[in-house]
Amino acid sequence: MVARTMIIAFLILLMYLSVTNASNITTDEASLLAFKAHITSDPNGMLSKNWTKGTHICNWIGISCSKKHQRVTSLVLKSFGFRGSIATDIGNLSFLKFLDIGNNSFHGLIPDEIGRLRRLKYLYLQMNNLTGQIPQSLGFLTRLQVLYLSKNRLFGNVPLSIFSVSSLKDIDLSRNYELTGSLPNEICSNLPVLEYISLQHNQFVGELPSGLNKCTKLEVLSLSYNKFTGNLPRDMWNMSKVQELFIGWNNFTGHIPNEMNLLSIRKLSLRRNELVGTLPPSLGNLTTLVMIDIGENKIHGYIPPQLGHLSSLEGLYLGSNALSGEVPVRIFNISSLKVIALAANTLSGKLPSNLGYSLPNLEGLYLGINNFSGKLPSSISNATKLKFLDLGRNMFRGNVPIDLGLNLQQIQSINFQRNMLTNDPSSTGEISFLNSFSHCKYLKFLMIGDNQFNGILPKSFLTNMSLSLERFIAFYCGIRGEIPVEIGNWTNLSW
Ligand SMILES: *[C@@H]1O[C@H](CO)[C@@H](O)[C@H](O)[C@H]1NC(C)=O
Ligand SMILES: *[C@@H]1O[C@H](CO)[C@@H](O)[C@H](O)[C@H]1NC(C)=O
Ligand SMILES: *[C@@H]1O[C@H](CO)[C@@H](O)[C@H](O)[C@H]1NC(C)=O
Ligand SMILES: *[C@@H]1O[C@H](CO)[C@@H](O)[C@H](O)[C@H]1NC(C)=O
Ligand SMILES: *[C@@H]1O[C@H](CO)[C@@H](O)[C@H](O)[C@H]1NC(C)=O
Ligand SMILES: *[C@@H]1O[C@H](CO)[C@@H](O)[C@H](O)[C@H]1NC(C)=O
Ligand SMILES: *[C@@H]1O[C@H](CO)[C@@H](O)[C@H](O)[C@H]1NC(C)=O
Ligand SMILES: *[C@@H]1O[C@H](CO)[C@@H](O)[C@H](O)[C@H]1NC(C)=O
Ligand SMILES: *[C@@H]1O[C@H](CO)[C@@H](O)[C@H](O)[C@H]1NC(C)=O
Ligand SMILES: *[C@@H]1O[C@H](CO)[C@@H](O)[C@H](O)[C@H]1NC(C)=O
Ligand SMILES: *[C@@H]1O[C@H](CO)[C@@H](O)[C@H](O)[C@H]1NC(C)=O
Ligand SMILES: *[C@@H]1O[C@H](CO)[C@@H](O)[C@H](O)[C@H]1NC(C)=O
């Protein structure tokens, strides 16, 4: 019995030796020369100057060899501007572990022969012009850890064989636009070490499988811009290692559950789906969140005050839903916030008077198309990083703070159209707050129409206004006097 086992082992060893003996460095050289021959454009003459017959292939640019056997283990020719197809002979580089020809202009098919590179661990073909289907044979690469095929023109069904290469850690098939298929039910059992998967900007369909929480190492799940449907599976919310969960721009339905164990989540985007129900207060438990985007769904009800616990939050996007009630004042106290986007809901209430001081990092405040009321807090002008201010279509009243624009040196767009704002009566008939915008040198859009200003455009605004201005919209707001000739000097004005 023992002898028999030994004989079999010996035979297997012999077979192994004869297989590896069948190829040698000469095979590698022939394969590389075939690879070179299929490159039709080499703008810097890299290969023609460097891959020359006289030099040992292990000294060629982009090539590394194993020390022991002097066989090619790595081929790295990224960002060389190459044009051409990928020679099928590449499948003869039987010792290859690392293949990176990303960011060139390779066209044509991904050769089936790549599936013969049994030692391959890293395959980078992203940012080329490859077309056709992803070959089924990639499923034979049982040591593959990284598969990057993003930004090509690949199409058709993604072979299921890919989703059972159990060594895979990173899969990026994003931005091929025409890849389709669905995520298999066993994805997490078959890919136990998966850390990163991006399928965004394609045509994937179907429901998300259950059992996603079995992908215990998954950090990034990016499925945005596809055609996924169905309810979000409950255990998706139990992925404890996930840091980035992007599933926006699909057709997901159902509720956001109240029980969530996304203990590491930093960025969560559910934007533009068909989600209904209310925002669960337990969202406030996800204190690792930096960005949350639930915009363009059908969520109703109040914004839970618990969101004020998200003390690392930089972006809060809840626009275009059916949210109502007041914005919990604690939210305006999260000093890390850069963007608050709540436009197109039916939110109401006043803005806190210290807003500009409690949000020193604010770059975008989008509150348009709601039912906010009260005065514009003059502290807005102390949020000096502000670039975008949208307060249009609300019920704001009172005088526009006279120094509103004074400190907003970064401001690019201001909209407070369609409110009931007035002008400071002490300002001798001029719409004087406009002067405060004259030195905002990046201001492109200034929209103040449909208010009750009742005054003339101040001379100094007209002559000093930054030439960056592209749109000045001020209909139906009580401007008196002649059309000022100075506007003819606003050379970038298009509207
Ligand atoms: C590689 O193998 C071929 C035959 O398979 C042989 O002719 C050649 O000399 C070998 N080259 C080297 C460098 O061993
Ligand atoms: C690569 O291998 C294939 C199949 O074994 C063979 O037909 C082809 O000639 C080889 N290419 C080179 C450049 O040796
Ligand atoms: C080819 O490039 C490599 C790596 O840059 C360099 O070491 C080698 O000297 C070059 N060989 C020739 C013939 O230019
Ligand atoms: C892609 O390659 C070009 C040179 O061909 C380079 O300028 C560019 O920075 C590269 N882009 C990336 C993302 O590597
Ligand atoms: C990709 O291929 C298309 C069609 O053949 C061609 O129009 C386009 O210029 C190519 N793009 C690059 C980056 O090579
Ligand atoms: C998710 O976690 C909660 C709380 O730990 C647990 O009650 C629930 O059973 C888990 N769900 C799944 C599908 O694992
Ligand atoms: C998404 O769902 C809506 C209604 O639920 C349907 O009208 C629409 O066609 C769907 N879109 C896609 C891309 O499946
Ligand atoms: C999560 O939040 C809810 C509601 O805010 C709270 O009742 C619950 O105790 C929190 N759970 C954990 C695990 O912190
Ligand atoms: C906002 O923060 C300030 C300073 O940290 C604190 O004094 C105030 O009570 C907070 N307001 C709310 C509503 O949490
Ligand atoms: C807007 O708020 C006012 C009170 O400020 C209220 O009378 C009105 O019904 C609200 N409109 C909507 C659409 O919620
Ligand atoms: C806040 O802004 C106003 C108006 O621009 C300015 O007068 C005031 O000095 C600013 N306060 C601080 C603390 O910067
Ligand atoms: C327009 O600008 C020119 C050149 O700066 C200046 O001479 C002229 O007075 C300006 N016209 C008006 C009406 O401000």
mmCIF file of C-alpha atoms in Angstrom, residues 241-416:
data_model
loop_
_atom_site.group_PDB
_atom_site.id
_atom_site.type_symbol
_atom_site.label_atom_id
_atom_site.label_comp_id
_atom_site.label_asym_id
_atom_site.label_seq_id
_atom_site.Cartn_x
_atom_site.Cartn_y
_atom_site.Cartn_z
ATOM 1 C CA LYS A 241 -16.386 45.076 7.851
ATOM 2 C CA VAL A 242 -17.962 47.077 5.050
ATOM 3 C CA GLN A 243 -16.667 50.627 4.801
ATOM 4 C CA GLU A 244 -18.163 51.681 1.506
ATOM 5 C CA LEU A 245 -21.560 50.503 0.364
ATOM 6 C CA PHE A 246 -22.627 52.059 -2.923
ATOM 7 C CA ILE A 247 -25.871 50.728 -4.302
ATOM 8 C CA GLY A 248 -27.411 53.903 -5.678
ATOM 9 C CA TRP A 249 -28.915 54.334 -9.153
ATOM 10 C CA ASN A 250 -30.616 50.938 -9.261
ATOM 11 C CA ASN A 251 -34.212 49.927 -8.746
ATOM 12 C CA PHE A 252 -34.147 48.602 -5.203
ATOM 13 C CA THR A 253 -37.392 48.614 -3.250
ATOM 14 C CA GLY A 254 -38.393 48.168 0.380
ATOM 15 C CA HIS A 255 -37.436 49.795 3.668
ATOM 16 C CA ILE A 256 -34.249 50.674 5.439
ATOM 17 C CA PRO A 257 -34.445 48.344 8.449
ATOM 18 C CA ASN A 258 -34.173 49.500 12.006
ATOM 19 C CA GLU A 259 -31.596 46.869 12.872
ATOM 20 C CA MET A 260 -28.224 47.544 11.354
ATOM 21 C CA ASN A 261 -24.788 46.235 12.126
ATOM 22 C CA LEU A 262 -22.682 48.097 9.624
ATOM 23 C CA LEU A 263 -20.051 48.596 12.278
ATOM 24 C CA SER A 264 -17.331 49.950 9.970
ATOM 25 C CA ILE A 265 -19.404 51.891 7.453
ATOM 26 C CA ARG A 266 -17.910 55.173 6.233
ATOM 27 C CA LYS A 267 -19.813 55.849 3.036
ATOM 28 C CA LEU A 268 -23.357 54.693 2.340
ATOM 29 C CA SER A 269 -25.130 55.585 -0.886
ATOM 30 C CA LEU A 270 -28.637 54.371 -1.628
ATOM 31 C CA ARG A 271 -29.380 57.253 -3.969
ATOM 32 C CA ARG A 272 -32.012 57.033 -6.697
ATOM 33 C CA ASN A 273 -33.828 53.820 -5.879
ATOM 34 C CA GLU A 274 -37.431 53.150 -4.949
ATOM 35 C CA LEU A 275 -36.958 52.887 -1.186
ATOM 36 C CA VAL A 276 -39.987 53.707 0.965
ATOM 37 C CA GLY A 277 -40.751 54.052 4.654
ATOM 38 C CA THR A 278 -39.083 56.328 7.152
ATOM 39 C CA LEU A 279 -35.488 56.924 8.214
ATOM 40 C CA PRO A 280 -34.758 54.612 11.157
ATOM 41 C CA PRO A 281 -33.394 56.359 14.273
ATOM 42 C CA SER A 282 -30.759 53.621 14.479
ATOM 43 C CA LEU A 283 -28.940 55.286 11.558
ATOM 44 C CA GLY A 284 -27.595 57.468 14.355
ATOM 45 C CA ASN A 285 -25.723 54.410 15.694
ATOM 46 C CA LEU A 286 -23.515 54.284 12.612
ATOM 47 C CA THR A 287 -21.075 56.765 14.081
ATOM 48 C CA THR A 288 -18.285 55.796 11.685
ATOM 49 C CA LEU A 289 -20.279 57.384 8.828
ATOM 50 C CA VAL A 290 -18.590 60.133 6.853
ATOM 51 C CA MET A 291 -21.098 60.295 4.005
ATOM 52 C CA ILE A 292 -24.709 59.194 3.778
ATOM 53 C CA ASP A 293 -26.741 59.630 0.610
ATOM 54 C CA ILE A 294 -30.360 58.512 0.464
ATOM 55 C CA GLY A 295 -31.452 61.188 -2.017
ATOM 56 C CA GLU A 296 -34.051 60.561 -4.727
ATOM 57 C CA ASN A 297 -36.065 57.829 -3.037
ATOM 58 C CA LYS A 298 -39.568 57.845 -1.576
ATOM 59 C CA ILE A 299 -38.714 58.175 2.081
ATOM 60 C CA HIS A 300 -41.213 60.110 4.194
ATOM 61 C CA GLY A 301 -41.547 61.211 7.797
ATOM 62 C CA TYR A 302 -39.208 63.147 10.045
ATOM 63 C CA ILE A 303 -35.440 63.305 10.049
ATOM 64 C CA PRO A 304 -34.569 61.457 13.273
ATOM 65 C CA PRO A 305 -32.712 63.636 15.793
ATOM 66 C CA GLN A 306 -30.337 60.691 16.340
ATOM 67 C CA LEU A 307 -28.623 61.649 13.071
ATOM 68 C CA GLY A 308 -27.096 64.424 15.173
ATOM 69 C CA HIS A 309 -24.888 61.722 16.767
ATOM 70 C CA LEU A 310 -22.995 61.234 13.528
ATOM 71 C CA SER A 311 -20.117 63.351 14.673
ATOM 72 C CA SER A 312 -17.747 62.508 11.783
ATOM 73 C CA LEU A 313 -20.281 63.241 9.083
ATOM 74 C CA GLU A 314 -19.061 65.337 6.139
ATOM 75 C CA GLY A 315 -21.905 64.787 3.696
ATOM 76 C CA LEU A 316 -25.618 64.442 4.417
ATOM 77 C CA TYR A 317 -27.724 63.974 1.291
ATOM 78 C CA LEU A 318 -31.449 63.428 1.766
ATOM 79 C CA GLY A 319 -32.815 65.558 -1.090
ATOM 80 C CA SER A 320 -35.767 64.643 -3.331
ATOM 81 C CA ASN A 321 -37.731 62.527 -0.890
ATOM 82 C CA ALA A 322 -40.938 63.271 1.013
ATOM 83 C CA LEU A 323 -39.375 64.239 4.322
ATOM 84 C CA SER A 324 -41.295 66.662 6.509
ATOM 85 C CA GLY A 325 -41.039 68.409 9.836
ATOM 86 C CA GLU A 326 -38.124 70.387 11.185
ATOM 87 C CA VAL A 327 -34.479 69.544 10.706
ATOM 88 C CA PRO A 328 -33.169 68.438 14.105
ATOM 89 C CA VAL A 329 -31.087 71.333 15.354
ATOM 90 C CA ARG A 330 -28.262 68.981 16.369
ATOM 91 C CA ILE A 331 -27.555 68.322 12.714
ATOM 92 C CA PHE A 332 -26.557 71.954 12.287
ATOM 93 C CA ASN A 333 -24.090 71.356 15.094
ATOM 94 C CA ILE A 334 -22.010 68.636 13.399
ATOM 95 C CA SER A 335 -18.952 70.754 12.769
ATOM 96 C CA SER A 336 -17.362 68.304 10.312
ATOM 97 C CA LEU A 337 -20.212 68.741 7.809
ATOM 98 C CA LYS A 338 -19.200 69.984 4.388
ATOM 99 C CA VAL A 339 -22.429 69.365 2.505
ATOM 100 C CA ILE A 340 -26.025 69.437 3.731
ATOM 101 C CA ALA A 341 -28.344 68.573 0.863
ATOM 102 C CA LEU A 342 -32.012 68.464 1.796
ATOM 103 C CA ALA A 343 -33.602 70.119 -1.246
ATOM 104 C CA ALA A 344 -36.982 69.073 -2.655
ATOM 105 C CA ASN A 345 -38.732 67.760 0.450
ATOM 106 C CA THR A 346 -41.383 69.470 2.584
ATOM 107 C CA LEU A 347 -39.137 70.385 5.472
ATOM 108 C CA SER A 348 -40.043 73.370 7.586
ATOM 109 C CA GLY A 349 -38.826 75.431 10.531
ATOM 110 C CA LYS A 350 -36.193 78.112 10.961
ATOM 111 C CA LEU A 351 -32.465 78.003 10.473
ATOM 112 C CA PRO A 352 -30.476 78.332 13.710
ATOM 113 C CA SER A 353 -29.000 81.813 14.046
ATOM 114 C CA ASN A 354 -25.482 80.486 14.772
ATOM 115 C CA LEU A 355 -25.424 78.218 11.709
ATOM 116 C CA GLY A 356 -22.379 79.863 10.141
ATOM 117 C CA TYR A 357 -20.366 79.431 13.331
ATOM 118 C CA SER A 358 -21.399 75.861 14.131
ATOM 119 C CA LEU A 359 -20.639 74.684 10.570
ATOM 120 C CA PRO A 360 -17.195 76.140 9.860
ATOM 121 C CA ASN A 361 -16.445 73.554 7.145
ATOM 122 C CA LEU A 362 -19.625 73.990 5.178
ATOM 123 C CA GLU A 363 -19.124 74.097 1.396
ATOM 124 C CA GLY A 364 -22.627 73.344 0.186
ATOM 125 C CA LEU A 365 -25.981 74.121 1.771
ATOM 126 C CA TYR A 366 -28.893 72.958 -0.377
ATOM 127 C CA LEU A 367 -32.267 73.626 1.196
ATOM 128 C CA GLY A 368 -34.244 74.742 -1.892
ATOM 129 C CA ILE A 369 -37.820 73.626 -2.650
ATOM 130 C CA ASN A 370 -38.977 73.144 0.928
ATOM 131 C CA ASN A 371 -41.062 75.077 3.406
ATOM 132 C CA PHE A 372 -38.364 76.687 5.537
ATOM 133 C CA SER A 373 -39.337 79.983 7.116
ATOM 134 C CA GLY A 374 -37.913 82.699 9.324
ATOM 135 C CA LYS A 375 -34.980 84.980 8.611
ATOM 136 C CA LEU A 376 -31.738 84.223 6.843
ATOM 137 C CA PRO A 377 -29.212 84.014 9.669
ATOM 138 C CA SER A 378 -26.562 86.662 9.174
ATOM 139 C CA SER A 379 -23.989 84.157 10.455
ATOM 140 C CA ILE A 380 -24.156 82.430 7.039
ATOM 141 C CA SER A 381 -21.499 84.886 6.007
ATOM 142 C CA ASN A 382 -19.191 83.380 8.636
ATOM 143 C CA ALA A 383 -19.227 79.978 6.926
ATOM 144 C CA THR A 384 -16.290 81.200 4.880
ATOM 145 C CA LYS A 385 -15.737 77.970 2.925
ATOM 146 C CA LEU A 386 -19.213 78.075 1.429
ATOM 147 C CA LYS A 387 -19.325 77.530 -2.339
ATOM 148 C CA PHE A 388 -22.975 76.682 -2.998
ATOM 149 C CA LEU A 389 -25.935 78.228 -1.217
ATOM 150 C CA ASP A 390 -29.393 77.190 -2.358
ATOM 151 C CA LEU A 391 -32.309 78.529 -0.356
ATOM 152 C CA GLY A 392 -34.692 79.024 -3.303
ATOM 153 C CA ARG A 393 -38.431 78.258 -3.200
ATOM 154 C CA ASN A 394 -39.042 78.486 0.523
ATOM 155 C CA MET A 395 -40.903 80.839 2.854
ATOM 156 C CA PHE A 396 -37.935 82.846 4.106
ATOM 157 C CA ARG A 397 -38.848 86.407 5.140
ATOM 158 C CA GLY A 398 -37.127 89.461 6.477
ATOM 159 C CA ASN A 399 -34.163 91.437 5.221
ATOM 160 C CA VAL A 400 -31.296 89.758 3.466
ATOM 161 C CA PRO A 401 -28.304 90.357 5.776
ATOM 162 C CA ILE A 402 -26.521 93.372 4.371
ATOM 163 C CA ASP A 403 -23.050 91.758 4.620
ATOM 164 C CA LEU A 404 -24.110 88.325 3.361
ATOM 165 C CA GLY A 405 -21.425 87.980 0.712
ATOM 166 C CA LEU A 406 -18.694 89.882 2.472
ATOM 167 C CA ASN A 407 -16.711 86.903 3.813
ATOM 168 C CA LEU A 408 -17.860 84.312 1.301
ATOM 169 C CA GLN A 409 -14.706 84.454 -0.783
ATOM 170 C CA GLN A 410 -15.214 80.945 -2.214
ATOM 171 C CA ILE A 411 -18.860 81.308 -3.168
ATOM 172 C CA GLN A 412 -19.803 80.169 -6.681
ATOM 173 C CA SER A 413 -23.571 80.006 -6.626
ATOM 174 C CA ILE A 414 -26.246 81.786 -4.601
ATOM 175 C CA ASN A 415 -29.921 81.110 -5.027
ATOM 176 C CA PHE A 416 -32.660 82.557 -2.911
#
